[in-house]
Phi, psi and omega in degrees: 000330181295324204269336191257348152333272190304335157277339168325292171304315183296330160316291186290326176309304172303318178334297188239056143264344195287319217274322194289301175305355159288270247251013174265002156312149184244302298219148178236116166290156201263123166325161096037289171298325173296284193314306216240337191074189163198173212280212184250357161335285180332298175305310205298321210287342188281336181292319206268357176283108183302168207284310184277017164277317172279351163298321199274353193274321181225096174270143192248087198249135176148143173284102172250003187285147204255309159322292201283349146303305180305282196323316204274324175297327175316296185316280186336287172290348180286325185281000174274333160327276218279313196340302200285330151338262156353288199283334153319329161314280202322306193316317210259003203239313196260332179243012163234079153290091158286151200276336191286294176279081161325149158226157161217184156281139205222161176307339205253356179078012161279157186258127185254120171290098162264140221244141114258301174306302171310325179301303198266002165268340128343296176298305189288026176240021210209304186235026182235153141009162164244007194256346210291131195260149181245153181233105203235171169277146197301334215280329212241008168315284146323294168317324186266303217285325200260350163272311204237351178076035185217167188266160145253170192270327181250182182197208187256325206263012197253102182277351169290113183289343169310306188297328155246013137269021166278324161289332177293345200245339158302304193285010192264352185240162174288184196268024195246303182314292183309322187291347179288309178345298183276311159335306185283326177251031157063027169275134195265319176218169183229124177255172186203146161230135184258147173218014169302316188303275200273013148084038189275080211270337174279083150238185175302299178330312128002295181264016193289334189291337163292324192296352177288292191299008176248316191276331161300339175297334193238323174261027171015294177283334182280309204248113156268113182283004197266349174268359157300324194282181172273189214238337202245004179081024160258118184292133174230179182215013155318201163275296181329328174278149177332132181318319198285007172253298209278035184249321210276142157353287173325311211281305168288353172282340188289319226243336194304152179070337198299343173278342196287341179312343205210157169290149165006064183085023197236001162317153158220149149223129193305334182255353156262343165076047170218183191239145196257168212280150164333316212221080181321131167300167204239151176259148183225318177274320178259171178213124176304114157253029175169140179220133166317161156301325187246038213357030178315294195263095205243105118332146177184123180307157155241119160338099155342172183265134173282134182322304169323302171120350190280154184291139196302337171306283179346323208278322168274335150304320171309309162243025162260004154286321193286008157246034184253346183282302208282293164343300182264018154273000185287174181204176194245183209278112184309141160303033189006118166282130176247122179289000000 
């Protein structure tokens, strides 16, 4: 098709210069006797010819009717119209996808923007820093430096293969691993992209087994891709997955908070089409600073060092003990003792 592309247009092109230079003639050609004259012989014997004998005698071939040149020419330019129509669809709908701005279908055949990216490039151009460095999968590199203003540790431009397997093996590790990781490259926030609520099939999870298979090229011992998997070799994202996926990084920034949305135990996610465990991961190192509308786009602070000297588990056990302490300390309203 490719190759047959450029004769087609050059075809149709000529077709219809051929067709316009018909029929946009004004001009009626002049008869025989009109061009050249005739004696008066002539004349007498043509008055005496009936009119449909001298049509078969002298044929005039050709559309000279001045309607039927409008009608054809008319035809012609209404369908170069919807052409130019036509290839403007296509252009913006099949061959330009942009990845920052979604569309969908609404029941009713209106088109739904979903802005999530932008939504969330916004925020962090808004409420961060301006120095503040973000730590994304390289995809999303461009889009945070040119959107959203801010560095990043990887990008689209980044040719050091180290370097972005430091990010496959920060989301790709536990939170013991990943926070020395983030620490050591001055990263300030972590973005993510989810696509369970809305059935967003490019997110990270989807790419995250590259971001593994990158990080094992340099880190072998560390990073294993065979241990995301199930025992029957199946990626899950379930009751079924692997500890080391619901342990890495990646798995808790996607699901975190993702149960309160749903009833009881009844999480899903839509674009792996499974139901996640009952019992949400948990964060210890990051803290949610920011979720998109439709929960495309998950932001998240990294955590300061504790003032205490303590490891960020402690520091979060500690208080969600103490407020189950502050908690089973309420009473209920005193009484008067009456004698």
């Amino acid at each position: 098709m490719l190759t047959l592309t450029p004769i087609v247009c050059v075809a149709a092109a000529i077709a219809l210069s051929q067709i316009l230079d018909t029929y946009l003639v004004a001009k009626t050609p002049k008869t025989d006797s009109q061009a050249h004259g005739s004696s008066d012989v002539t004349k007498n014997l043509a008055q005496a010819v009936p009119d449909t004998l001298r049509s078969t005698r002298t044929p005039l071939v050709g559309i000279y009717s001045y309607g039927s040149k409008a009608m054809i020419v008319g035809t012609i330019m209404s369908y170069l119209f919807l052409f130019v129509l036509h290839c403007t669809w296509v252009t913006s709908n099949a061959y330009s996808s942009p990845s920052v701005v979604l569309a969908s279908r609404l029941p009713d055949g209106s088109q739904h923007i979903i802005d999530d990216y932008r939504e969330a490039y916004y925020w962090l151009r808004q409420n961060t820093a301006e120095n503040a460095k973000v730590m994304s999968w390289w995809d999303y590199g461009y889009q945070i430096g040119g959107m959203a203003d801010r560095p990043t540790l990887v990008d689209n431009n980044t040719w050091n293969n180290t370097h972005i397997a430091t990010v496959g093996k920060a989301m790709s590790s536990r939170e013991e691993v990943s926070y020395p990781i983030m620490r050591q490259h001055e990263v300030d926030y972590v973005l993510v992209v989810f696509g369970g609520l809305l059935g967003y099939s490019g997110d990270d999870i989807n790419k995250f087994l590259w971001m593994v298979r990158i990080a094992e090229g340099i880190w072998p011992d560390e990073v294993k891709e065979r241990d995301f998997f199930t025992p029957r070799g199946e990626y899950r994202v379930d009751d079924e997955a692997t500890p080391t996926m619901r342990n890495s990084l990646m798995y808790k920034m996607s699901y975190y908070n993702y149960n309160a949305l749903f009833p009881a135990g009844q999480a899903q996610d839509r674009v792996r089409g499974s139901r996640l465990p009952a019992q949400g991961p948990e964060l210890s190192t990051l803290e949610e600073a920011f979720t998109s509308e439709n929960w495309i786009i998950r932001i998240y602070k990294v955590k300061d060092l504790d003032n205490l000297g303590r490891d960020h588990q402690s520091a979060v056990a500690f208080e969600k003990g103490g407020k189950k302490k502050k908690a089973g300390k309420r009473r209920g309203p005193r009484v008067l003792r009456v004698e």
